[in-house]
mmCIF file of C-alpha atoms in Angstrom:
data_model
loop_
_atom_site.group_PDB
_atom_site.id
_atom_site.type_symbol
_atom_site.label_atom_id
_atom_site.label_comp_id
_atom_site.label_asym_id
_atom_site.label_seq_id
_atom_site.Cartn_x
_atom_site.Cartn_y
_atom_site.Cartn_z
ATOM 1 C CA MET A 104 0.000 0.000 0.000
ATOM 2 C CA GLY A 105 2.981 2.316 0.418
ATOM 3 C CA ASN A 106 2.414 3.030 4.125
ATOM 4 C CA VAL A 107 4.890 2.551 6.949
ATOM 5 C CA ILE A 108 4.630 2.699 10.761
ATOM 6 C CA LEU A 109 7.565 4.304 12.577
ATOM 7 C CA GLY A 110 8.327 3.787 16.254
ATOM 8 C CA LYS A 111 7.480 0.079 16.552
ATOM 9 C CA THR A 112 10.629 -0.303 18.657
ATOM 10 C CA TYR A 113 12.653 2.083 20.806
ATOM 11 C CA THR A 114 15.941 2.144 22.681
ATOM 12 C CA GLY A 115 15.916 2.621 26.436
ATOM 13 C CA VAL A 116 17.991 5.098 28.426
ATOM 14 C CA PHE A 117 21.555 4.200 29.477
ATOM 15 C CA PRO A 118 22.464 1.749 31.076
ATOM 16 C CA ASN A 119 19.391 -0.144 29.833
ATOM 17 C CA ASN A 120 19.823 0.842 26.195
ATOM 18 C CA LYS A 121 18.528 -2.383 24.655
ATOM 19 C CA GLN A 122 16.029 -2.193 21.822
ATOM 20 C CA GLN A 123 12.490 -2.842 23.097
ATOM 21 C CA ILE A 124 9.102 -3.321 21.461
ATOM 22 C CA ASN A 125 6.888 -0.266 21.801
ATOM 23 C CA HIS A 126 3.661 -1.296 23.555
ATOM 24 C CA GLY A 127 2.488 2.317 23.846
ATOM 25 C CA GLU A 128 5.341 3.658 25.956
ATOM 26 C CA GLN A 129 6.312 6.006 23.127
ATOM 27 C CA GLU A 130 4.429 7.533 20.226
ATOM 28 C CA LYS A 131 4.117 5.720 16.881
ATOM 29 C CA TYR A 132 3.806 7.480 13.516
ATOM 30 C CA LEU A 133 2.027 6.396 10.337
ATOM 31 C CA LEU A 134 3.481 7.686 7.085
ATOM 32 C CA GLU A 135 1.150 7.265 4.140
ATOM 33 C CA ASP A 136 2.551 6.952 0.605
ATOM 34 C CA ALA A 137 6.080 6.730 2.027
ATOM 35 C CA HIS A 138 7.205 4.449 -0.796
ATOM 36 C CA GLU A 139 5.896 2.904 -3.979
ATOM 37 C CA SER A 140 3.075 0.509 -3.210
ATOM 38 C CA ILE A 141 3.306 -3.174 -4.083
ATOM 39 C CA ILE A 142 -0.468 -3.703 -4.092
ATOM 40 C CA GLU A 143 -3.364 -1.318 -4.621
ATOM 41 C CA LEU A 144 -5.366 -0.248 -1.540
ATOM 42 C CA GLU A 145 -8.598 -1.714 -2.930
ATOM 43 C CA LYS A 146 -7.005 -5.142 -3.509
ATOM 44 C CA PHE A 147 -5.409 -5.070 -0.030
ATOM 45 C CA GLN A 148 -8.789 -4.369 1.582
ATOM 46 C CA GLN A 149 -10.430 -7.202 -0.383
ATOM 47 C CA VAL A 150 -7.777 -9.646 0.831
ATOM 48 C CA GLN A 151 -8.153 -8.482 4.450
ATOM 49 C CA GLU A 152 -11.935 -8.984 4.257
ATOM 50 C CA GLU A 153 -11.493 -12.492 2.802
ATOM 51 C CA MET A 154 -9.022 -13.372 5.588
ATOM 52 C CA ARG A 155 -11.564 -12.216 8.191
ATOM 53 C CA ARG A 156 -14.295 -14.254 6.480
ATOM 54 C CA ARG A 157 -12.181 -17.434 6.512
ATOM 55 C CA SER A 158 -10.892 -16.934 10.045
ATOM 56 C CA ASN A 159 -11.892 -19.343 12.812
ATOM 57 C CA VAL A 160 -11.888 -16.444 15.291
ATOM 58 C CA GLU A 161 -14.799 -14.079 15.838
ATOM 59 C CA VAL A 162 -15.420 -11.200 18.246
ATOM 60 C CA VAL A 163 -18.706 -11.463 20.169
ATOM 61 C CA GLU A 164 -19.588 -8.696 22.637
ATOM 62 C CA GLY A 165 -15.945 -7.629 22.785
ATOM 63 C CA LYS A 166 -14.689 -11.147 23.564
ATOM 64 C CA ILE A 167 -12.640 -13.303 21.188
ATOM 65 C CA LYS A 168 -14.181 -16.718 20.557
ATOM 66 C CA ARG A 169 -13.519 -19.621 18.229
ATOM 67 C CA LYS A 170 -16.201 -20.596 15.738
ATOM 68 C CA GLU A 171 -17.840 -23.989 16.120
ATOM 69 C CA THR A 172 -16.278 -25.367 12.947
ATOM 70 C CA ARG A 173 -14.189 -28.471 12.521
ATOM 71 C CA TYR A 174 -11.531 -28.923 9.877
ATOM 72 C CA SER A 175 -11.743 -32.634 9.231
ATOM 73 C CA ILE A 176 -12.689 -34.714 6.210
ATOM 74 C CA LYS A 177 -13.935 -37.531 8.458
ATOM 75 C CA LYS A 178 -17.690 -37.803 8.576
ATOM 76 C CA GLU A 179 -19.476 -38.319 11.864
ATOM 77 C CA LYS A 180 -20.761 -41.842 12.374
ATOM 78 C CA LYS A 181 -24.522 -41.998 12.601
ATOM 79 C CA ASN A 182 -26.164 -44.934 14.372
#
């Protein structure tokens, strides 16, 4: 899409100057059209929607739940 997020990691203050993942401790920046896009925005959004549709995870009342689907080719035995 040509966008990039800056500030995903940061370096602490001496003596703890190791690189750390930014979980909101510092500000992040979104730069739009920062570079030439590989895929058009419309196509990217279509793919994201298809991934959500195929996902086994759904959000119900703010809680993450698994769908009641099974991924097996075995058929249930009926008596």
